[in-house]
PDBQT receptor file of N, H, CA, C and O in Angstrom, charges set to zero:
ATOM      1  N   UNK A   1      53.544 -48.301 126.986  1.00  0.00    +0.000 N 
ATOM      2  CA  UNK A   1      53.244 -47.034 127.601  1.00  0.00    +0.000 C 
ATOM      3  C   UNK A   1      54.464 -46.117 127.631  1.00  0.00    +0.000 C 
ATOM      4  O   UNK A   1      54.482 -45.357 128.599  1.00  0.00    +0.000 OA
ATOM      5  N   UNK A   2      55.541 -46.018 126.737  1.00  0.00    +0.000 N 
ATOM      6  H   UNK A   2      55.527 -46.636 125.950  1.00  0.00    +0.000 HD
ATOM      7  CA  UNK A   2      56.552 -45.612 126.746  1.00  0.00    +0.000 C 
ATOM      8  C   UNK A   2      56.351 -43.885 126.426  1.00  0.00    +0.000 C 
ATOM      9  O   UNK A   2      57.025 -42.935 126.825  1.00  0.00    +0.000 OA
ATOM     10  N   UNK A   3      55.184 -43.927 125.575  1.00  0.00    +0.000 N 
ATOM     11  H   UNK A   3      54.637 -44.698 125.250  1.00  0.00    +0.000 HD
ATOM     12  CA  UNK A   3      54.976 -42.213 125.185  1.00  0.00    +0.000 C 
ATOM     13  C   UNK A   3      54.769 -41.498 126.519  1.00  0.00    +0.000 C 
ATOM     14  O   UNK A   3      54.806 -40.267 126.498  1.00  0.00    +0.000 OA
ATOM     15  N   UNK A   4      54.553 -42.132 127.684  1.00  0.00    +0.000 N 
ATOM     16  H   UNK A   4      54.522 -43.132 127.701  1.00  0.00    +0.000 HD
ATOM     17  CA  UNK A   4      53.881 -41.677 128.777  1.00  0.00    +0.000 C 
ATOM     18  C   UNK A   4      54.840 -41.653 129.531  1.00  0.00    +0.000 C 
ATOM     19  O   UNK A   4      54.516 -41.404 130.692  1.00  0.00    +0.000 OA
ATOM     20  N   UNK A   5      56.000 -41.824 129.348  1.00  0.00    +0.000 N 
ATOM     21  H   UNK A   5      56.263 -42.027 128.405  1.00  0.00    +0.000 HD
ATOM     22  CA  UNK A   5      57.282 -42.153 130.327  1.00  0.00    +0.000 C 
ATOM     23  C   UNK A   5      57.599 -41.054 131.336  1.00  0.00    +0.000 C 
ATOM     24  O   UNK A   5      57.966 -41.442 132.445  1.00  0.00    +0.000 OA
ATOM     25  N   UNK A   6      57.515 -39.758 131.125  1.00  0.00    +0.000 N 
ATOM     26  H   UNK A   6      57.217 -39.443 130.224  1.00  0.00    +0.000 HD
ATOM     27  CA  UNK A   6      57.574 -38.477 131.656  1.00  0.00    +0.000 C 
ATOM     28  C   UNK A   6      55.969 -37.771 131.919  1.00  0.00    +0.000 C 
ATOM     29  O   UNK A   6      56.006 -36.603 132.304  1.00  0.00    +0.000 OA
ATOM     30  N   UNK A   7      54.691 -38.340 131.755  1.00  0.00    +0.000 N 
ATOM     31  H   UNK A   7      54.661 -39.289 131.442  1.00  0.00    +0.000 HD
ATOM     32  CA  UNK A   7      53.837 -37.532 132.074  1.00  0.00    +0.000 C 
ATOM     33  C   UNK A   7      52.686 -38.418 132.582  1.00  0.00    +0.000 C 
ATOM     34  O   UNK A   7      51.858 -38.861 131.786  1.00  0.00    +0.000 OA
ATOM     35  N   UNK A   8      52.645 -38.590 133.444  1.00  0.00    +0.000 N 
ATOM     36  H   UNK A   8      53.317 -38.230 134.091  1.00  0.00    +0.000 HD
ATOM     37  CA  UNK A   8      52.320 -39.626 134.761  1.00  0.00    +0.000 C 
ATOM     38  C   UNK A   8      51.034 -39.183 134.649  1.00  0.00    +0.000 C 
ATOM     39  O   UNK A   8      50.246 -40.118 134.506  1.00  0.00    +0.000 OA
ATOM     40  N   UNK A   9      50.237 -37.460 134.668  1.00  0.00    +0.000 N 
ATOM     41  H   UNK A   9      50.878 -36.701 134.784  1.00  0.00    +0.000 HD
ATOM     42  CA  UNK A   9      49.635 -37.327 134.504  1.00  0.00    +0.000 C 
ATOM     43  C   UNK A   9      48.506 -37.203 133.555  1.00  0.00    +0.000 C 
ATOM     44  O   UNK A   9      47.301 -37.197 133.805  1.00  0.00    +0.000 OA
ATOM     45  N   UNK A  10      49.288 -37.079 132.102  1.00  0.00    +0.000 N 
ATOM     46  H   UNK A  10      50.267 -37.085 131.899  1.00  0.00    +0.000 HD
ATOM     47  CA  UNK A  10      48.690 -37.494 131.398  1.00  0.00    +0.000 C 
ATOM     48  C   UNK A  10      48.111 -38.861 131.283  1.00  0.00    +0.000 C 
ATOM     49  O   UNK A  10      47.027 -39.062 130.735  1.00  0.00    +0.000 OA
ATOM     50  N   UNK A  11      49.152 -40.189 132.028  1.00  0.00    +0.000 N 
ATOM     51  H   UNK A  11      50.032 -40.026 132.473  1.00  0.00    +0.000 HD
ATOM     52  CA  UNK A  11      48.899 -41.436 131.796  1.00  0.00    +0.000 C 
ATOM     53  C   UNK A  11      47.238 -41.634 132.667  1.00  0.00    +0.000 C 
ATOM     54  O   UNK A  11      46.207 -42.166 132.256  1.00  0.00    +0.000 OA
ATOM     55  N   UNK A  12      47.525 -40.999 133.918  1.00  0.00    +0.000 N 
ATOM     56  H   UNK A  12      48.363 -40.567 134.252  1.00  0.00    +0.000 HD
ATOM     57  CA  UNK A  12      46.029 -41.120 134.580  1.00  0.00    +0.000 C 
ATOM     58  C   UNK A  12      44.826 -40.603 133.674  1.00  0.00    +0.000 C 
ATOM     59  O   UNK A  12      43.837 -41.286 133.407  1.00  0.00    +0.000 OA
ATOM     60  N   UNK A  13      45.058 -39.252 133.223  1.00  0.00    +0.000 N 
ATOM     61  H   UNK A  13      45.861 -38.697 133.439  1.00  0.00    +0.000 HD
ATOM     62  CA  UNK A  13      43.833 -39.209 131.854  1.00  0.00    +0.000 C 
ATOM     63  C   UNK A  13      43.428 -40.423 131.238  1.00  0.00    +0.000 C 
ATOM     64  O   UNK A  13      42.409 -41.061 131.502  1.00  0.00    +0.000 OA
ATOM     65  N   UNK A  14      44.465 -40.746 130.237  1.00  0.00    +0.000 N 
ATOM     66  H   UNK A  14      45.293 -40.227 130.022  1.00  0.00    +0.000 HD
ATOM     67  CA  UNK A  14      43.932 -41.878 129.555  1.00  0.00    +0.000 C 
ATOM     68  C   UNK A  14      43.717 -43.173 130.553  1.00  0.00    +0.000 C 
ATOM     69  O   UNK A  14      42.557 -43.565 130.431  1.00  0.00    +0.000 OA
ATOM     70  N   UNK A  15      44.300 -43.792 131.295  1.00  0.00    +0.000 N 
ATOM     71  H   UNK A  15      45.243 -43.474 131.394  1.00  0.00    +0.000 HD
ATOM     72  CA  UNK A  15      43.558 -44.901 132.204  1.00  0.00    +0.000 C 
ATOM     73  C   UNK A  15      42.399 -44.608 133.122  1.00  0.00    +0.000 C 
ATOM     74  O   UNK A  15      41.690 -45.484 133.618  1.00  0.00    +0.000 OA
ATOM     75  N   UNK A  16      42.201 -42.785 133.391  1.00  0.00    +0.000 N 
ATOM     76  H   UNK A  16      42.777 -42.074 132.989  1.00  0.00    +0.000 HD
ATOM     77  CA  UNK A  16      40.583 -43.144 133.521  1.00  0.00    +0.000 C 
ATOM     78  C   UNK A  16      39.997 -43.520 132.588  1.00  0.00    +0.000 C 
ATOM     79  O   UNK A  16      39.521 -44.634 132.803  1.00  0.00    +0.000 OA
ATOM     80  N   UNK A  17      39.689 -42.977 131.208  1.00  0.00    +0.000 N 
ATOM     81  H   UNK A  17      40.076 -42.071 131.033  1.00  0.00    +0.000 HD
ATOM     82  CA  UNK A  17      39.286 -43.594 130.264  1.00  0.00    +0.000 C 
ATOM     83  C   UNK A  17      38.898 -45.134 130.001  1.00  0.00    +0.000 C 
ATOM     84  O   UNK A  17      37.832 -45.604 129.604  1.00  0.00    +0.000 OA
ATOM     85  N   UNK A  18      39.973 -45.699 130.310  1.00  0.00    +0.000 N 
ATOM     86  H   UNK A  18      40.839 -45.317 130.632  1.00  0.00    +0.000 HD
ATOM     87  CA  UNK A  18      40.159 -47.078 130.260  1.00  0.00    +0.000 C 
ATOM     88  C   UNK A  18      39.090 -47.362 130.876  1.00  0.00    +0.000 C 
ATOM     89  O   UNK A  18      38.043 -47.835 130.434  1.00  0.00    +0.000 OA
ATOM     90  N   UNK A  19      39.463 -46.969 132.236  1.00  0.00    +0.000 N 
ATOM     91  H   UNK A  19      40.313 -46.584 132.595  1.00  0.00    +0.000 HD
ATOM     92  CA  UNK A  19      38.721 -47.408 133.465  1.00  0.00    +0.000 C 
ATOM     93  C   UNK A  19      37.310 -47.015 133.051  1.00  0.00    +0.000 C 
ATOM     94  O   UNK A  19      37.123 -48.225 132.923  1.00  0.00    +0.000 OA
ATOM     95  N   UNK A  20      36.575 -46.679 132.844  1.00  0.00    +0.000 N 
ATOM     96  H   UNK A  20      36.727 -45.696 132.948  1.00  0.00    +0.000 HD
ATOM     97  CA  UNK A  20      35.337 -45.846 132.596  1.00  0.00    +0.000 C 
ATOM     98  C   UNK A  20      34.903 -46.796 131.379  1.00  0.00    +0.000 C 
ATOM     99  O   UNK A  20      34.092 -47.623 131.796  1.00  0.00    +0.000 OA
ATOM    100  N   UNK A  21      35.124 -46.923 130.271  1.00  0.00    +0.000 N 
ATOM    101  H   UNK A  21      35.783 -46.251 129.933  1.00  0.00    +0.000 HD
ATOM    102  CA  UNK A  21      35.232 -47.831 129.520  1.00  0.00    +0.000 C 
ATOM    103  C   UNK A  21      34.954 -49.474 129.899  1.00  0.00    +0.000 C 
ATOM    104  O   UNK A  21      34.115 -50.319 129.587  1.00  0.00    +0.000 OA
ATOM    105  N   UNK A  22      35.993 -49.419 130.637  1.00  0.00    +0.000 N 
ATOM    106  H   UNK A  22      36.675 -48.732 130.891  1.00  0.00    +0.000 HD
ATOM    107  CA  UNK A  22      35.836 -51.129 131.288  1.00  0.00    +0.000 C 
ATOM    108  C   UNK A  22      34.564 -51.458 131.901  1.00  0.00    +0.000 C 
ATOM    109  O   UNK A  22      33.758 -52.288 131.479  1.00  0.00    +0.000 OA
ATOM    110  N   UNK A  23      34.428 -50.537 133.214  1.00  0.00    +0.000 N 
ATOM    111  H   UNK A  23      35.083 -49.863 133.557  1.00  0.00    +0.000 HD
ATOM    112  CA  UNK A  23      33.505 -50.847 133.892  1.00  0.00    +0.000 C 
ATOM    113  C   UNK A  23      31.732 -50.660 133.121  1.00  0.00    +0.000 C 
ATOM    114  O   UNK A  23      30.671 -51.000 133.645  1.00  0.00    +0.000 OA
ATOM    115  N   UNK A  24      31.949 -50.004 131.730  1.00  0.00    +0.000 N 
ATOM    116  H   UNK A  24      32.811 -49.728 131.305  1.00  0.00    +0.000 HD
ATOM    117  CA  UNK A  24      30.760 -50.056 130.747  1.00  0.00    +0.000 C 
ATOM    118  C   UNK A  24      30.585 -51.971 130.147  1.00  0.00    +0.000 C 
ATOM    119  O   UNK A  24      29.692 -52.806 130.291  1.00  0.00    +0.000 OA
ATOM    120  N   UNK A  25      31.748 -51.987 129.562  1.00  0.00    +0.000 N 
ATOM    121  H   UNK A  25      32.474 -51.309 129.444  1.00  0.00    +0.000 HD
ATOM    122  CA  UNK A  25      31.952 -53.126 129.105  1.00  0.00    +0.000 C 
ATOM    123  C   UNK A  25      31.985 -54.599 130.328  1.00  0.00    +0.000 C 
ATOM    124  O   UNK A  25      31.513 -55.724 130.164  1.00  0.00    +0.000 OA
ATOM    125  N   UNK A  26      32.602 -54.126 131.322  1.00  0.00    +0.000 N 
ATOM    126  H   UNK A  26      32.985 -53.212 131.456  1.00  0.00    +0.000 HD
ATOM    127  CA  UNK A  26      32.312 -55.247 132.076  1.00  0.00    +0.000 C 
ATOM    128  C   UNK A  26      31.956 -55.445 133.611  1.00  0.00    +0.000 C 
ATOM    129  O   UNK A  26      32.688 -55.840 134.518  1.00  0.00    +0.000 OA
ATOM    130  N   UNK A  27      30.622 -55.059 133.642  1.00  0.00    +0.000 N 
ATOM    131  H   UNK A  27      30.027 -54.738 132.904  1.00  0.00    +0.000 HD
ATOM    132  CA  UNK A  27      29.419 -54.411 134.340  1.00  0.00    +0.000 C 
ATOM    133  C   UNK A  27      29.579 -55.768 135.823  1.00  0.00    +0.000 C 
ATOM    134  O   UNK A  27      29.584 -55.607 137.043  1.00  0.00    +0.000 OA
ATOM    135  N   UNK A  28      29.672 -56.817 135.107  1.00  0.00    +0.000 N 
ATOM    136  H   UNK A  28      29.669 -56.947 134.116  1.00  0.00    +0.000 HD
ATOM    137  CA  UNK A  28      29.784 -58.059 136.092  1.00  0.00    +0.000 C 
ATOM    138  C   UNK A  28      30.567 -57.820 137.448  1.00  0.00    +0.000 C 
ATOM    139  O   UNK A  28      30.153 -57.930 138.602  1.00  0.00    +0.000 OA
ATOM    140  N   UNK A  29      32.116 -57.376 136.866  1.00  0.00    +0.000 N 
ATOM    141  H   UNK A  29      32.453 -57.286 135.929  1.00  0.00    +0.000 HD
ATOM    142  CA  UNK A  29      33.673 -56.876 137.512  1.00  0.00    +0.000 C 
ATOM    143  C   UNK A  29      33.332 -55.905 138.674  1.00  0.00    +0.000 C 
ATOM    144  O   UNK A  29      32.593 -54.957 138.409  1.00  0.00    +0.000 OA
ATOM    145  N   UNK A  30      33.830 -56.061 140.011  1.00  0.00    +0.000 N 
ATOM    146  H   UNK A  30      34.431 -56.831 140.227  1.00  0.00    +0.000 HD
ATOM    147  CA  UNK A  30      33.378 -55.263 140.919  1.00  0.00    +0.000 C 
ATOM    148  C   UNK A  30      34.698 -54.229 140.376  1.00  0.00    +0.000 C 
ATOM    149  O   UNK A  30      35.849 -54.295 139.945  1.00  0.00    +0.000 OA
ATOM    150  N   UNK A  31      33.614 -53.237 140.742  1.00  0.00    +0.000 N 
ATOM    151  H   UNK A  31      32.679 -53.183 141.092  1.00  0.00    +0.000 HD
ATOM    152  CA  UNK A  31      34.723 -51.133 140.429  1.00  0.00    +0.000 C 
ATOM    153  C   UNK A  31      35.862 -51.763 141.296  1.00  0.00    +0.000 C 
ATOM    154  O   UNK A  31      36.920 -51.737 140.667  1.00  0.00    +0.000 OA
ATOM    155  N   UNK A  32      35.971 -52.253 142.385  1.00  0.00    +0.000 N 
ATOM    156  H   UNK A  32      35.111 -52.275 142.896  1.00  0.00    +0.000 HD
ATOM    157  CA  UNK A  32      37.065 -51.813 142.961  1.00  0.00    +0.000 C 
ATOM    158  C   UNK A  32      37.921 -52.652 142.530  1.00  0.00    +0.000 C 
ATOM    159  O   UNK A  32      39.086 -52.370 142.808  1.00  0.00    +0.000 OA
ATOM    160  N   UNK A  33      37.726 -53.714 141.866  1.00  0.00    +0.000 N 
ATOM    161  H   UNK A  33      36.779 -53.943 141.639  1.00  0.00    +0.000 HD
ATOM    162  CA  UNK A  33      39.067 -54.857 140.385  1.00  0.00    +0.000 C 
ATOM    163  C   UNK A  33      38.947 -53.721 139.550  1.00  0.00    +0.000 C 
ATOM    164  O   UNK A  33      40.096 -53.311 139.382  1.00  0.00    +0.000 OA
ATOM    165  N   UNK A  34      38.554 -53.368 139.250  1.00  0.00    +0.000 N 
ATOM    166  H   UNK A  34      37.621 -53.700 139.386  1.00  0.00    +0.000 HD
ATOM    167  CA  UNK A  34      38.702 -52.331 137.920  1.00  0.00    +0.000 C 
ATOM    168  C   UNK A  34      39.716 -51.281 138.188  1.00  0.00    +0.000 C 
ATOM    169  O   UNK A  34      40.708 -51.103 137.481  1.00  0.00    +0.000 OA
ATOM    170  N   UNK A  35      39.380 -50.514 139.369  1.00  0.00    +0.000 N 
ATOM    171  H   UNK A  35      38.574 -50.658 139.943  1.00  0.00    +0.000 HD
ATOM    172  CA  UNK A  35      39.922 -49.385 139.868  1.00  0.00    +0.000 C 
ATOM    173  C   UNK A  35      41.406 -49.694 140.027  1.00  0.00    +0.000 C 
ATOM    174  O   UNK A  35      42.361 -49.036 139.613  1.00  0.00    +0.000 OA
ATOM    175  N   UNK A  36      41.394 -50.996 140.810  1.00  0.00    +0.000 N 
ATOM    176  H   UNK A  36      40.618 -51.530 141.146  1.00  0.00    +0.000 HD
ATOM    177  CA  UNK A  36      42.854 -50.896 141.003  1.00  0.00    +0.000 C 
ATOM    178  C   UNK A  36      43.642 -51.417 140.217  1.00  0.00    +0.000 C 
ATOM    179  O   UNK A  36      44.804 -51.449 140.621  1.00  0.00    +0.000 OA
ATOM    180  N   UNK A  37      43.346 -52.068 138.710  1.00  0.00    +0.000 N 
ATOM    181  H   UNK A  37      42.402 -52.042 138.381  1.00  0.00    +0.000 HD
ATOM    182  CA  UNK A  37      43.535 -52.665 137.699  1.00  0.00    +0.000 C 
ATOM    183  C   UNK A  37      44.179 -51.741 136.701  1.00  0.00    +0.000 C 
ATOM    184  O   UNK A  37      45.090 -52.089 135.949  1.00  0.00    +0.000 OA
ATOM    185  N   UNK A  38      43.542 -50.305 136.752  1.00  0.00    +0.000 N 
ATOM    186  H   UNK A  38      42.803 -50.022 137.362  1.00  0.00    +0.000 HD
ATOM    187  CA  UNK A  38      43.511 -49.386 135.813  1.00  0.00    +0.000 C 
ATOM    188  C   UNK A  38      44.130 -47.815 136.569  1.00  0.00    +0.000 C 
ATOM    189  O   UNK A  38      44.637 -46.830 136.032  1.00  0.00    +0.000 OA
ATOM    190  N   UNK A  39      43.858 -48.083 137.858  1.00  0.00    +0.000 N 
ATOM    191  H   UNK A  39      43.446 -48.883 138.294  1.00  0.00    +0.000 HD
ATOM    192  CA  UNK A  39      44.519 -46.584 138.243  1.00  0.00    +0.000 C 
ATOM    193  C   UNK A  39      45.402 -46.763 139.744  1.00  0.00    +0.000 C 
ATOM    194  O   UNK A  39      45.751 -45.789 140.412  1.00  0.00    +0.000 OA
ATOM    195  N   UNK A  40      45.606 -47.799 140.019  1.00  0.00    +0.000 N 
ATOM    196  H   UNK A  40      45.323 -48.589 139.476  1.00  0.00    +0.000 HD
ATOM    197  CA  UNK A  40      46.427 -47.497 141.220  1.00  0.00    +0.000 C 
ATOM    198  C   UNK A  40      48.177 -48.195 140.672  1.00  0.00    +0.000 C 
ATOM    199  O   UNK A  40      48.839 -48.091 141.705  1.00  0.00    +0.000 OA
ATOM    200  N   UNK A  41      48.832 -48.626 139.893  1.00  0.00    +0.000 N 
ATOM    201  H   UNK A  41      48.295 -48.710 139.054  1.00  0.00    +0.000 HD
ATOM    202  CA  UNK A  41      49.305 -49.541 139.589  1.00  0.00    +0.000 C 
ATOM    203  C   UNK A  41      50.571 -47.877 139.253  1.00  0.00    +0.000 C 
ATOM    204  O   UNK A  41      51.543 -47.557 139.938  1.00  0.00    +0.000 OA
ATOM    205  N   UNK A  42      49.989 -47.123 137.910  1.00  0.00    +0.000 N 
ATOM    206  H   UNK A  42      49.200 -47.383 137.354  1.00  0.00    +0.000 HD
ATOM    207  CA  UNK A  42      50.990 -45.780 137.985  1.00  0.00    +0.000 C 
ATOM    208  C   UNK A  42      51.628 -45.330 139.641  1.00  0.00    +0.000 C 
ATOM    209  O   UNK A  42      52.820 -45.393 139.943  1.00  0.00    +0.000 OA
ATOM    210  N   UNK A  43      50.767 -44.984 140.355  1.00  0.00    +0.000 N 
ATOM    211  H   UNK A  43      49.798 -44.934 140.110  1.00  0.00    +0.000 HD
ATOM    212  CA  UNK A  43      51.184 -44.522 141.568  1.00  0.00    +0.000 C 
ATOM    213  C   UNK A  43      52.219 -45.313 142.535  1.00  0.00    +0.000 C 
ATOM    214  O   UNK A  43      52.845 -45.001 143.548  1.00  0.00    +0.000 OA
ATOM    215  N   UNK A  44      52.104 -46.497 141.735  1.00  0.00    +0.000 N 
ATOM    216  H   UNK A  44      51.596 -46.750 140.912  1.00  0.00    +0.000 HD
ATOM    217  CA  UNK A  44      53.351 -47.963 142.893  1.00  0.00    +0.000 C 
ATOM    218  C   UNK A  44      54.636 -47.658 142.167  1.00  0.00    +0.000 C 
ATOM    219  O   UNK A  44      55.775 -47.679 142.633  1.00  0.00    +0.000 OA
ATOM    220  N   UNK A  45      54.211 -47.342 140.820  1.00  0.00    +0.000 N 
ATOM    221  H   UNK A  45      53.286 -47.325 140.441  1.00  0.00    +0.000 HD
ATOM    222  CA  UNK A  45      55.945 -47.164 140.512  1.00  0.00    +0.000 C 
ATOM    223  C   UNK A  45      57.176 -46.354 140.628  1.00  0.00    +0.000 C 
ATOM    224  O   UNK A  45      56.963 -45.414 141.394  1.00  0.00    +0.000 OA
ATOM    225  N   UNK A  46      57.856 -46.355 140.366  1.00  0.00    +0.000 N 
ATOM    226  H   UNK A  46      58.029 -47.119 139.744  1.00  0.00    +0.000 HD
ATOM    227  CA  UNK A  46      59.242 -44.997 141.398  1.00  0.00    +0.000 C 
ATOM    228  C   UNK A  46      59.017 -44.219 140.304  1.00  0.00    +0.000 C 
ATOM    229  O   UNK A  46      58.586 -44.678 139.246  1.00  0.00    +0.000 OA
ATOM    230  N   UNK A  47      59.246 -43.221 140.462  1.00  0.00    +0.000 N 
ATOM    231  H   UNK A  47      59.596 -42.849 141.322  1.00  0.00    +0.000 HD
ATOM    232  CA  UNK A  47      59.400 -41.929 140.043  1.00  0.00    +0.000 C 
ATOM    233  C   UNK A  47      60.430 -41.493 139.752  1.00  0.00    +0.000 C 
ATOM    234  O   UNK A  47      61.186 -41.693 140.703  1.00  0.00    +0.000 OA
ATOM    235  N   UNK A  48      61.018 -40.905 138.826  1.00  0.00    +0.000 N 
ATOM    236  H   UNK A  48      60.404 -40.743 138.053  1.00  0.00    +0.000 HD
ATOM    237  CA  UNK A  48      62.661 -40.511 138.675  1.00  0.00    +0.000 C 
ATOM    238  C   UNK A  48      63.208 -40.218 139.620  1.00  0.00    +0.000 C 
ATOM    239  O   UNK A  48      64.404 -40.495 139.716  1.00  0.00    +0.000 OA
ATOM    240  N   UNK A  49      62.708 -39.725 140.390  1.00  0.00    +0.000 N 
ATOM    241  H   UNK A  49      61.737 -39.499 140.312  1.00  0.00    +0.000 HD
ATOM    242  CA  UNK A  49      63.673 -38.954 141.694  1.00  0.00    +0.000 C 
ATOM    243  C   UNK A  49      63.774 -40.213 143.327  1.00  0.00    +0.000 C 
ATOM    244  O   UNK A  49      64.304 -40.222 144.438  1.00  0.00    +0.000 OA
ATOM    245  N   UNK A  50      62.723 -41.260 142.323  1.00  0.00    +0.000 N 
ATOM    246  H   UNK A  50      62.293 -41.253 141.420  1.00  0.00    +0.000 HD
ATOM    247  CA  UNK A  50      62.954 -42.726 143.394  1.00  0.00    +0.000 C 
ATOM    248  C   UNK A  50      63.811 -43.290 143.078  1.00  0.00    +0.000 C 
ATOM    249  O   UNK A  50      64.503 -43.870 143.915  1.00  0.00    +0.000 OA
ATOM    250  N   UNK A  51      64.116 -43.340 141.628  1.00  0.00    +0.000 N 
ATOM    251  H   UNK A  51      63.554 -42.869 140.949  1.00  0.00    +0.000 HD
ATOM    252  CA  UNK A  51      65.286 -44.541 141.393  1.00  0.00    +0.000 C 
ATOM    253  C   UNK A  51      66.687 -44.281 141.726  1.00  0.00    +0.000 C 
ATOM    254  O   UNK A  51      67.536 -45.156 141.554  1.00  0.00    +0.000 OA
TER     255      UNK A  51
């Protein structure tokens, strides 16, 4: 995910995707493993102005 290194927001675009995707493909998986699998994980990490 290195192309994404500076645009955090772009990265959420494409991992909704993901996410949206997944939960097509794996219907079994409760949303909220998915959700936090695919979109909460960007938001835990520091931010340039954290490190």
């Amino acid at each position: 995910m290195a192309e994404y290194a500076d645009a955090r927001v772009s990265l959420s675009v494409f991992l909704s995707a993901c996410f949206v995707q997944a939960c097509a493909d794996l219907a079994a998986m409760p949303a909220g493993v998915l959700y936090r699998r695919f979109l909460t994980w960007p938001y835990e990490m520091p931010t340039d102005t954290e490190r």
